[in-house]
mmCIF file of C-alpha atoms and ligand atoms in Angstrom:
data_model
loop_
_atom_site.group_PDB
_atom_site.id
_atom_site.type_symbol
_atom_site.label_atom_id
_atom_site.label_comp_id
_atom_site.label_asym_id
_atom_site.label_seq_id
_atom_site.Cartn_x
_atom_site.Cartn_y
_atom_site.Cartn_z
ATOM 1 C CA UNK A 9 -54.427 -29.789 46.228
ATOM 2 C CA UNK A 10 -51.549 -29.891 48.972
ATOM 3 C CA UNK A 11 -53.362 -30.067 52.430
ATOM 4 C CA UNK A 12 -51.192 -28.848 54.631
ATOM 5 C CA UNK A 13 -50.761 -25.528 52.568
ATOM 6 C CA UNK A 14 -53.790 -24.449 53.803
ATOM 7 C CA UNK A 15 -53.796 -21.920 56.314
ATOM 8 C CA UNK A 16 -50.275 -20.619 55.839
ATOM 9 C CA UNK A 17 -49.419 -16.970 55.014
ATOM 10 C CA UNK A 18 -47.712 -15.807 51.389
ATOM 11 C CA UNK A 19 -46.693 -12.897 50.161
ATOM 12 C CA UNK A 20 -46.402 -12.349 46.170
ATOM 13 C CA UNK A 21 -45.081 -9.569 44.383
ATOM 14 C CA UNK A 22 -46.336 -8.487 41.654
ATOM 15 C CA UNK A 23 -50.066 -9.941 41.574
ATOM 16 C CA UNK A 24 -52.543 -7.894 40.380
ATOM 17 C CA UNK A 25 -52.280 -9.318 36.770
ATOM 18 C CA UNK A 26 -49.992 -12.833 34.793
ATOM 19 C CA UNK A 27 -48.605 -14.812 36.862
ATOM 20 C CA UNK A 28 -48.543 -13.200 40.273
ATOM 21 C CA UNK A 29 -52.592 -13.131 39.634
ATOM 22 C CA UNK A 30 -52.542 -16.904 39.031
ATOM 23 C CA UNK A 31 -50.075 -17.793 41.582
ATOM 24 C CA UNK A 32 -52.399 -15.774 43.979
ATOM 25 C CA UNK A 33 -55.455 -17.932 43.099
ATOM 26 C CA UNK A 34 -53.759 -20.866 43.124
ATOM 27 C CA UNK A 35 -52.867 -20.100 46.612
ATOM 28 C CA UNK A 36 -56.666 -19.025 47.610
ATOM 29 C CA UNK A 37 -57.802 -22.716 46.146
ATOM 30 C CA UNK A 38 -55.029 -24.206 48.415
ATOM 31 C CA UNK A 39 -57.215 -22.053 51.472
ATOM 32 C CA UNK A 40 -54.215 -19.657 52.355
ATOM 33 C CA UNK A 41 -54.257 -16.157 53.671
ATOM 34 C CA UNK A 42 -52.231 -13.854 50.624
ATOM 35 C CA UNK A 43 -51.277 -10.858 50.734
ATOM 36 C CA UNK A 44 -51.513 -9.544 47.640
ATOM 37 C CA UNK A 45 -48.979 -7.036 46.107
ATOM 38 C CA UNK A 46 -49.398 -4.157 43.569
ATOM 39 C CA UNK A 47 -47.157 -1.759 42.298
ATOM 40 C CA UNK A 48 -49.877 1.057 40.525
ATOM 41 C CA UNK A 49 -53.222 -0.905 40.048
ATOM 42 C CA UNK A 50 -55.091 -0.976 43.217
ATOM 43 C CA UNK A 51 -58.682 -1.824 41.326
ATOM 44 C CA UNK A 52 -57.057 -5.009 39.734
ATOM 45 C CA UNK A 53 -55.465 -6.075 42.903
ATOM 46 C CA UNK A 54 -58.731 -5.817 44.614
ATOM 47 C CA UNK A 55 -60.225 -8.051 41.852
ATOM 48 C CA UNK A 56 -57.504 -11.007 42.718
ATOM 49 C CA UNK A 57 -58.057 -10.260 46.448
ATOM 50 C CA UNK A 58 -61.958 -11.244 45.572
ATOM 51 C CA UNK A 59 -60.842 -13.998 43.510
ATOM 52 C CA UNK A 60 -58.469 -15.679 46.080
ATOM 53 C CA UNK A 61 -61.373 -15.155 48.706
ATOM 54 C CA UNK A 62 -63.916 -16.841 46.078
ATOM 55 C CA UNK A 63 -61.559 -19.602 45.705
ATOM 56 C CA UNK A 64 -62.021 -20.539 48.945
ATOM 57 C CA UNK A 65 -58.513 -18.792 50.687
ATOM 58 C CA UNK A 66 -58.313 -15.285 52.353
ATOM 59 C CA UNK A 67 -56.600 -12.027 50.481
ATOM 60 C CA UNK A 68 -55.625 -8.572 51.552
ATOM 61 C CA UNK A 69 -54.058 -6.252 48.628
ATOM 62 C CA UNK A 70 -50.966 -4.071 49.815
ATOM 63 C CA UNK A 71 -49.384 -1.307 47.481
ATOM 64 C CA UNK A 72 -45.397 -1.472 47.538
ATOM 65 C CA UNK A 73 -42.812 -1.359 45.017
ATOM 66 C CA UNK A 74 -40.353 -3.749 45.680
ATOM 67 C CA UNK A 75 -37.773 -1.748 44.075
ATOM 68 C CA UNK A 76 -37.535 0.547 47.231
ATOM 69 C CA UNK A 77 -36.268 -1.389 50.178
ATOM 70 C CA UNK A 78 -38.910 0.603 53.021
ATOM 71 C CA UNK A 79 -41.647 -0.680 50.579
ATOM 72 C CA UNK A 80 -40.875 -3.904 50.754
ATOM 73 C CA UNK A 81 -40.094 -4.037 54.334
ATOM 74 C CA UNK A 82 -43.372 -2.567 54.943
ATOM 75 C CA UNK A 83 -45.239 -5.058 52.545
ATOM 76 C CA UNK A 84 -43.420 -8.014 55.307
ATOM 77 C CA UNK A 85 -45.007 -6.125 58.224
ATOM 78 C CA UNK A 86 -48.449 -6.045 56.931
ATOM 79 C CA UNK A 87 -48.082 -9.460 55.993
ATOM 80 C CA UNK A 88 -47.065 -10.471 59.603
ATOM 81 C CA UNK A 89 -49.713 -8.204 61.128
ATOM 82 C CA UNK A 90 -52.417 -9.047 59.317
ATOM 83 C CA UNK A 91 -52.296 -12.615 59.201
ATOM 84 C CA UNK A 92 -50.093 -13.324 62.000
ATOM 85 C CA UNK A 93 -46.969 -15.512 60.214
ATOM 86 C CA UNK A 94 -45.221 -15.316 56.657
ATOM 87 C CA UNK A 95 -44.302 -18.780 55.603
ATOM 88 C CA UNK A 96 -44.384 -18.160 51.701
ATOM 89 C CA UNK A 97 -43.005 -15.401 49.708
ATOM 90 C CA UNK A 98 -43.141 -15.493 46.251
ATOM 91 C CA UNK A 99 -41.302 -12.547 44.577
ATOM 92 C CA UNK A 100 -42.444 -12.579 40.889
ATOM 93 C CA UNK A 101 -42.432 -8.558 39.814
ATOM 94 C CA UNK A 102 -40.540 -8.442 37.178
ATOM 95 C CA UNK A 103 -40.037 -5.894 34.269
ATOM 96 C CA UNK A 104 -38.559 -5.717 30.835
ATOM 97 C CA UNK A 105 -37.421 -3.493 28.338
ATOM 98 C CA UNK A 106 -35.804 -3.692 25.006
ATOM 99 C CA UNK A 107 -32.512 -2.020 23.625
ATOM 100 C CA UNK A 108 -29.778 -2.538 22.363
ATOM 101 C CA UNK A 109 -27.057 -2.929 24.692
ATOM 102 C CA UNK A 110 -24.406 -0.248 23.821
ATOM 103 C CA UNK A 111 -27.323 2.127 23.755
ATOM 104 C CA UNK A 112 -28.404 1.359 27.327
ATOM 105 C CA UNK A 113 -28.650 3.960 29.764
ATOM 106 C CA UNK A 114 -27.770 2.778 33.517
ATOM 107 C CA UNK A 115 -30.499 4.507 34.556
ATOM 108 C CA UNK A 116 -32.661 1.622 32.521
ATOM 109 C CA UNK A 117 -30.533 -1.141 33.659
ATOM 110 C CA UNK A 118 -30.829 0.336 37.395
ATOM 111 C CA UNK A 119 -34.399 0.165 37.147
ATOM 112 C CA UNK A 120 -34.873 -3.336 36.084
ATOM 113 C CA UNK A 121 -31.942 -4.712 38.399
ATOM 114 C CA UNK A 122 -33.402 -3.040 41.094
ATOM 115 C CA UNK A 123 -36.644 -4.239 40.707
ATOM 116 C CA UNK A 124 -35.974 -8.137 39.484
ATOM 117 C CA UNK A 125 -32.794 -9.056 41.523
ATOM 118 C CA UNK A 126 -32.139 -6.209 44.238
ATOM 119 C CA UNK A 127 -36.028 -6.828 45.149
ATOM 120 C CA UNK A 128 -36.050 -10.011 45.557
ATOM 121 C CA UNK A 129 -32.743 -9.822 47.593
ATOM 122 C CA UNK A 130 -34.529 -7.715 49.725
ATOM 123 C CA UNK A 131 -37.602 -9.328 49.971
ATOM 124 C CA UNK A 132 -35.920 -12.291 50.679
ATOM 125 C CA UNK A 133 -33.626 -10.761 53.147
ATOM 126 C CA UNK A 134 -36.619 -9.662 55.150
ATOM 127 C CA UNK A 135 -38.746 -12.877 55.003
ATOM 128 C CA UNK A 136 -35.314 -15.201 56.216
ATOM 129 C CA UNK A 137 -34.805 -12.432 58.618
ATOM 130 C CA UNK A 138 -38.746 -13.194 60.218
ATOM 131 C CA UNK A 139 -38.990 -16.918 59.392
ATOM 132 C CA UNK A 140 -35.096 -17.138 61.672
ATOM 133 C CA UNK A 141 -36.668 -15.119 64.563
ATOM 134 C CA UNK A 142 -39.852 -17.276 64.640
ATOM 135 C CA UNK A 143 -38.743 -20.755 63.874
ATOM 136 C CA UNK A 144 -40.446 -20.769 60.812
ATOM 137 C CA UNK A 145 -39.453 -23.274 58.383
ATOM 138 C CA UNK A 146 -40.513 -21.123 55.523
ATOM 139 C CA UNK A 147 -40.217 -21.007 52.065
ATOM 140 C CA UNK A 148 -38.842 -18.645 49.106
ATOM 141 C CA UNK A 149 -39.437 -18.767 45.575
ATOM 142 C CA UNK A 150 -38.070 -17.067 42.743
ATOM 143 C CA UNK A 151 -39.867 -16.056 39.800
ATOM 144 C CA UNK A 152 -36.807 -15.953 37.400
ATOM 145 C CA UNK A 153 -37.046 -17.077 33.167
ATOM 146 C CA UNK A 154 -35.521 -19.228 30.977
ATOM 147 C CA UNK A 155 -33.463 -16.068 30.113
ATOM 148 C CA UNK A 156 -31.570 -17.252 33.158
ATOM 149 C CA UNK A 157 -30.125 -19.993 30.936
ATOM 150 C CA UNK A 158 -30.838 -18.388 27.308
ATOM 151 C CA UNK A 159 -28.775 -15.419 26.380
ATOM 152 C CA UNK A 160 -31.530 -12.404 25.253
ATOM 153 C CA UNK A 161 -29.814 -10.211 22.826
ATOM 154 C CA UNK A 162 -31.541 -6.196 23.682
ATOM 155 C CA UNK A 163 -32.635 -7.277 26.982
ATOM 156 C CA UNK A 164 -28.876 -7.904 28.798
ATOM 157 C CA UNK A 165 -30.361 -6.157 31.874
ATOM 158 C CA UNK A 166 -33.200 -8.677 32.442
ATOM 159 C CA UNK A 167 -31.105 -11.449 31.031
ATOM 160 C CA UNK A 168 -28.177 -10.304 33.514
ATOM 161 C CA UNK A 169 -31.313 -10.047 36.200
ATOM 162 C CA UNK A 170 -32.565 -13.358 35.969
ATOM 163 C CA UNK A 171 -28.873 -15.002 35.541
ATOM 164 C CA UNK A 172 -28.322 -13.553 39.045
ATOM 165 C CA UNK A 173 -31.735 -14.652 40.674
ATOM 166 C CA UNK A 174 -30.499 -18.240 39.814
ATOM 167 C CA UNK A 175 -27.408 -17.587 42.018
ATOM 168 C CA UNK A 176 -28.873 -15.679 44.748
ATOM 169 C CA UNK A 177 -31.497 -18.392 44.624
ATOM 170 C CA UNK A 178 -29.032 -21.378 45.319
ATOM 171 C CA UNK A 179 -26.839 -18.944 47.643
ATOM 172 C CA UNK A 180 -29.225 -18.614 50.188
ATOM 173 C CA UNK A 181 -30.661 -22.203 49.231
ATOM 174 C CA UNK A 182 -27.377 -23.364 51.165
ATOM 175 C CA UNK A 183 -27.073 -20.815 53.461
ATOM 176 C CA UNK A 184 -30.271 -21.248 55.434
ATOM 177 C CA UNK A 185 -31.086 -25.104 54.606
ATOM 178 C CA UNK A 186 -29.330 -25.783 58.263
ATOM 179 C CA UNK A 187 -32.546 -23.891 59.205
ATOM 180 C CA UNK A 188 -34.726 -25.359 57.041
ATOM 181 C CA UNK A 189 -35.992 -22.373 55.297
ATOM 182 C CA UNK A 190 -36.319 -23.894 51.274
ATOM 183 C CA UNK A 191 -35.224 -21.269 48.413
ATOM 184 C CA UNK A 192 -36.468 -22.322 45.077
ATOM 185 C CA UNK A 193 -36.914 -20.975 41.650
ATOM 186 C CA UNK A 194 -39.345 -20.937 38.675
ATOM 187 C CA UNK A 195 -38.409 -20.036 35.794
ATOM 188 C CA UNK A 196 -40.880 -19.796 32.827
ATOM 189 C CA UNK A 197 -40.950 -20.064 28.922
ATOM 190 C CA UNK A 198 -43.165 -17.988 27.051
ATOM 191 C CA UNK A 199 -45.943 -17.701 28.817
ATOM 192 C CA UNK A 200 -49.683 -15.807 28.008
ATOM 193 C CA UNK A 201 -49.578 -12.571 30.090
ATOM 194 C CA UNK A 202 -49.766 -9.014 29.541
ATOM 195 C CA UNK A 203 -45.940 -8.687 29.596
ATOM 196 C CA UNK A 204 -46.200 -10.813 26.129
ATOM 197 C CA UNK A 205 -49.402 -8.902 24.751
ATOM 198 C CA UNK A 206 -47.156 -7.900 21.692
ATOM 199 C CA UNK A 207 -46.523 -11.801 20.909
ATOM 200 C CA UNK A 208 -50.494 -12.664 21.733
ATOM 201 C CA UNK A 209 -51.871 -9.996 19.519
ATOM 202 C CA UNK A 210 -49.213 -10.585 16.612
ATOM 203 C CA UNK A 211 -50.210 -13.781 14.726
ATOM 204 C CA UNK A 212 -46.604 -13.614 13.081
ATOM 205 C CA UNK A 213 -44.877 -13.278 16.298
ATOM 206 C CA UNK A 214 -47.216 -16.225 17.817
ATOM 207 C CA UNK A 215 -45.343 -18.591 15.430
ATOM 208 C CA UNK A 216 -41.975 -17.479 15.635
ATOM 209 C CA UNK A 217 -42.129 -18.246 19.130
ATOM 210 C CA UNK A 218 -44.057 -20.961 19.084
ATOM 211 C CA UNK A 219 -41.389 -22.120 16.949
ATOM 212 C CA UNK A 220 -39.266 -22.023 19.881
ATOM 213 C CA UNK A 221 -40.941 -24.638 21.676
ATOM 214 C CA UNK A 222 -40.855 -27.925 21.390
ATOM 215 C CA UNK A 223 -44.357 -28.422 22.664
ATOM 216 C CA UNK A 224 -45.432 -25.715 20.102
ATOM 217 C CA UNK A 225 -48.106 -23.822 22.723
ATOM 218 C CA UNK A 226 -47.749 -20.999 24.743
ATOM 219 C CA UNK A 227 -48.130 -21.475 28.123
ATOM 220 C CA UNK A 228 -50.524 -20.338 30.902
ATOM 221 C CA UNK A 229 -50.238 -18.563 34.314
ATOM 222 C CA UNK A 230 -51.852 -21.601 36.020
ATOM 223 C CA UNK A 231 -49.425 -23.930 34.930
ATOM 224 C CA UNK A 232 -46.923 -21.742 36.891
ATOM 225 C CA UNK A 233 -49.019 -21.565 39.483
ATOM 226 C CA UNK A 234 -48.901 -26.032 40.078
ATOM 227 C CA UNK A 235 -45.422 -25.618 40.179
ATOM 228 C CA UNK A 236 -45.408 -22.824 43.177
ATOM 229 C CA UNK A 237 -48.017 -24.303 44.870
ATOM 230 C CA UNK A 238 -46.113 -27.903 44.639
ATOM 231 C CA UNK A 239 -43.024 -25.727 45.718
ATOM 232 C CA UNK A 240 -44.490 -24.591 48.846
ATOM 233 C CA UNK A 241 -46.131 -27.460 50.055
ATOM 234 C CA UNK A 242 -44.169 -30.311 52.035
ATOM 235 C CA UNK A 243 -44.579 -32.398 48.883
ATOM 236 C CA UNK A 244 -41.530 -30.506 47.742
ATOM 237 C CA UNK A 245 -40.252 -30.358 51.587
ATOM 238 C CA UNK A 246 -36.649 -31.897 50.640
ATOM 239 C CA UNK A 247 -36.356 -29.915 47.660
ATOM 240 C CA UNK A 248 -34.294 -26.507 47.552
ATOM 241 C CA UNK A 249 -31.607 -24.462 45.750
ATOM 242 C CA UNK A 250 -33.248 -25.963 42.505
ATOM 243 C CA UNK A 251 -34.525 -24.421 39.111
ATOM 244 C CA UNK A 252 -38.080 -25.758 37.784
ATOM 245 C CA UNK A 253 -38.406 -25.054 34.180
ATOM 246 C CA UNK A 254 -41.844 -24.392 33.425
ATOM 247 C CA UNK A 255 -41.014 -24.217 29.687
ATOM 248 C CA UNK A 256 -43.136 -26.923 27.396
ATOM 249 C CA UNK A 257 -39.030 -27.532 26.440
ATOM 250 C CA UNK A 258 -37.924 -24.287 25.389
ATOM 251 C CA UNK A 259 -34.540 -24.799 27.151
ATOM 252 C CA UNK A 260 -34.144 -28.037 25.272
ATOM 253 C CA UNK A 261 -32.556 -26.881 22.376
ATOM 254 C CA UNK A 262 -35.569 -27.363 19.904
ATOM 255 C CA UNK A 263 -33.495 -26.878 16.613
ATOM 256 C CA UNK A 264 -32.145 -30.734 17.236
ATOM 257 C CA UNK A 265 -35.897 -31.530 16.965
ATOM 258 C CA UNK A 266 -35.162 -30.931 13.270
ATOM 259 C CA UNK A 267 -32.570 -34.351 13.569
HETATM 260 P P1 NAD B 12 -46.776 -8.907 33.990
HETATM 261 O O1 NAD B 12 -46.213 -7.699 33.362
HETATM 262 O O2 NAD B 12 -48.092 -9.424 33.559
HETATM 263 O O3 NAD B 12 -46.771 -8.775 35.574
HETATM 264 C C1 NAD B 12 -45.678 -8.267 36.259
HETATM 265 C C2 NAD B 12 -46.167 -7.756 37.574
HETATM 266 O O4 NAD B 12 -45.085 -7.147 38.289
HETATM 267 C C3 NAD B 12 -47.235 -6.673 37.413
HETATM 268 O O5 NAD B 12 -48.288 -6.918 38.310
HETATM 269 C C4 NAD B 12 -46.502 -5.397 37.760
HETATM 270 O O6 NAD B 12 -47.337 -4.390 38.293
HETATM 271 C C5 NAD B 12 -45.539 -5.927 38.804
HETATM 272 N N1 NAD B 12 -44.432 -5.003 39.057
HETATM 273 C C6 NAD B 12 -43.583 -4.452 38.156
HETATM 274 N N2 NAD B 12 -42.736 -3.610 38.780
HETATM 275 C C7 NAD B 12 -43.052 -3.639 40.096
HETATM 276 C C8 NAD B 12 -42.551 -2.992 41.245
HETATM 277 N N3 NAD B 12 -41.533 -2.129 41.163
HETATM 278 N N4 NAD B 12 -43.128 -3.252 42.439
HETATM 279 C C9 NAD B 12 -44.167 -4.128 42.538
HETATM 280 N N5 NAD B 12 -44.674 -4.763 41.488
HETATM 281 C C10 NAD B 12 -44.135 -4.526 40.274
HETATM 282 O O7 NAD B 12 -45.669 -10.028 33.787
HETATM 283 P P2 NAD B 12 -45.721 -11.601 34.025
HETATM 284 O O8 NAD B 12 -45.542 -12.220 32.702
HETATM 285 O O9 NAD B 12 -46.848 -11.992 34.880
HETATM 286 O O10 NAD B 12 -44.325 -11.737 34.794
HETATM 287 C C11 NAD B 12 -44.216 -12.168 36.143
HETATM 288 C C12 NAD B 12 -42.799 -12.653 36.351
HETATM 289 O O11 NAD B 12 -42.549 -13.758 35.495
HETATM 290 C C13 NAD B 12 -41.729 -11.619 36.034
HETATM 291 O O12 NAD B 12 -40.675 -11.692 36.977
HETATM 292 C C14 NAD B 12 -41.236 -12.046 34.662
HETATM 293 O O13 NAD B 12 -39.908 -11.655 34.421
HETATM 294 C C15 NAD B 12 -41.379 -13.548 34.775
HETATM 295 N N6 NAD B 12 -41.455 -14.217 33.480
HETATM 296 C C16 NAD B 12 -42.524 -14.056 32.668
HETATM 297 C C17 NAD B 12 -42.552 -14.744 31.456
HETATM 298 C C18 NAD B 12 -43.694 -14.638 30.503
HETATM 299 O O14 NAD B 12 -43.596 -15.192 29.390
HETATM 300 N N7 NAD B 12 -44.790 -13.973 30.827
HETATM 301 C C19 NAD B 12 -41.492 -15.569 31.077
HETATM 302 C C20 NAD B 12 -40.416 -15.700 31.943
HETATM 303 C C21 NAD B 12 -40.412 -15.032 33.144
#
């Protein structure tokens, strides 16, 4: 537990289910007030709003799709009205699809750029813009993937997505450290959440990617969650512009396991 989290406000896209859901009960456990964000599923983001409450923080679930920038904006205001502050904003939606990349459409790539890097541009656009005009000594952090490192052959969009979180990450790391507003990212390995329901179900495709990592499990939502919460607490208060790999090793290079 990080005591001085509790109390503060965070936003997290994304958190009706994976790991916006467990970052979102991580928070409640830490006793802050989250505002919880859902793109379609209002009955699941309810659930995580009782969840966070049950864990001992308070919760309010707000539809907006960070791909539109009034959404988003909006999502900010609620945040700030509801609760009174913003000192945390996660921005973990995230989406993925898979094709080959001369046979992309840039209507596809639009839609993933716009909702994994242009959203989290704006969201944290909005959230500097509030934590400057408050002297709020905030926090940002980036839900990116190892895919910011790894090249992903049929997913150049999201690969190209998370490659430019990394840089818009550390870009505003530097801009706004005079002002002591931290910018971090997390990017995870394979980890157990509906977006990987066609690796959980597939005992075949368990191994191969198991293969992958070096500490041969996939991971949880919770273990993401440590990391964020660690992130946003003062533990981590002279920490920013980095990249936490939350990845059992995947980015290690486990063939030279082999010798
Ligand atoms: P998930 O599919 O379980 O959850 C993604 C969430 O984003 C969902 O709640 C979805 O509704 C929301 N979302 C999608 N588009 C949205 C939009 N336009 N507006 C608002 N919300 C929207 O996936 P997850 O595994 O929990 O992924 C969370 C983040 O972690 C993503 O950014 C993903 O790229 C990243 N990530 C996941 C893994 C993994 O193995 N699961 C690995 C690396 C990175």
């Amino acid at each position: 537990m990080f005591t001085d989290l509790s109390g503060k406000v965070a936003v997290i896209t994304g958190a009706s289910k994976g790991i916006g859901r467990g970052i979102a009960v991580r928070f409640g456990q830490e006793k802050m007030k989250v505002v919880v964000n859902y793109h379609h599923d209002s009955e699941k983001a309810k659930a995580v709003v009782e969840e966070v409450k049950m864990a001992g923080g308070e919760g309010i679930a707000v539809r907006a799709d960070v791909s539109k920038e009034d959404d988003i904006k909006r999502l900010i205001d609620t945040a700030v009205e509801t609760f009174g502050s913003l000192d945390v904003l996660v921005n973990n939606a995230g989406i993925q699809t898979t094709c080959p990349s001369h046979e992309l459409s840039l209507e596809d790539w639009h839609k993933v750029m716009d909702t994994n890097l242009t959203g989290a541009f704006v969201g944290c656009r909005e959230a500097i813009k509030y934590m400057l005009a408050h002297n709020i000594q905030g926090n940002i952090i980036n839900v990116s993937s190892v895919h910011q490192k790894i090249p992903k052959p049929f997913h150049v969009h999201y690969a190209s997505s998370k490659g430019g979180l990394r840089l818009l990450t550390e870009t505003l790391a530097l801009e706004y450290a005079p002002h002591g507003i931290r910018v971090n990212t997390i990017a995870p390995g394979a980890i157990a959440t509906p977006m990987n329901e066609h690796i959980l179900s597939d005992p075949e495709q368990n191994d191969v990617v198991r293969s992958l990592i070096p500490m041969n499990r996939i991971g949880e939502p919770k273990q993401i969650a440590s990391a964020a919460a660690w992130l946003a607490s003062e533990e981590a208060s002279y920490v920013t512009g980095v990249t936490l790999f939350v990845d059992g090793g995947m980015t290690l290079y486990p063939f030279f396991l082999k010798g």
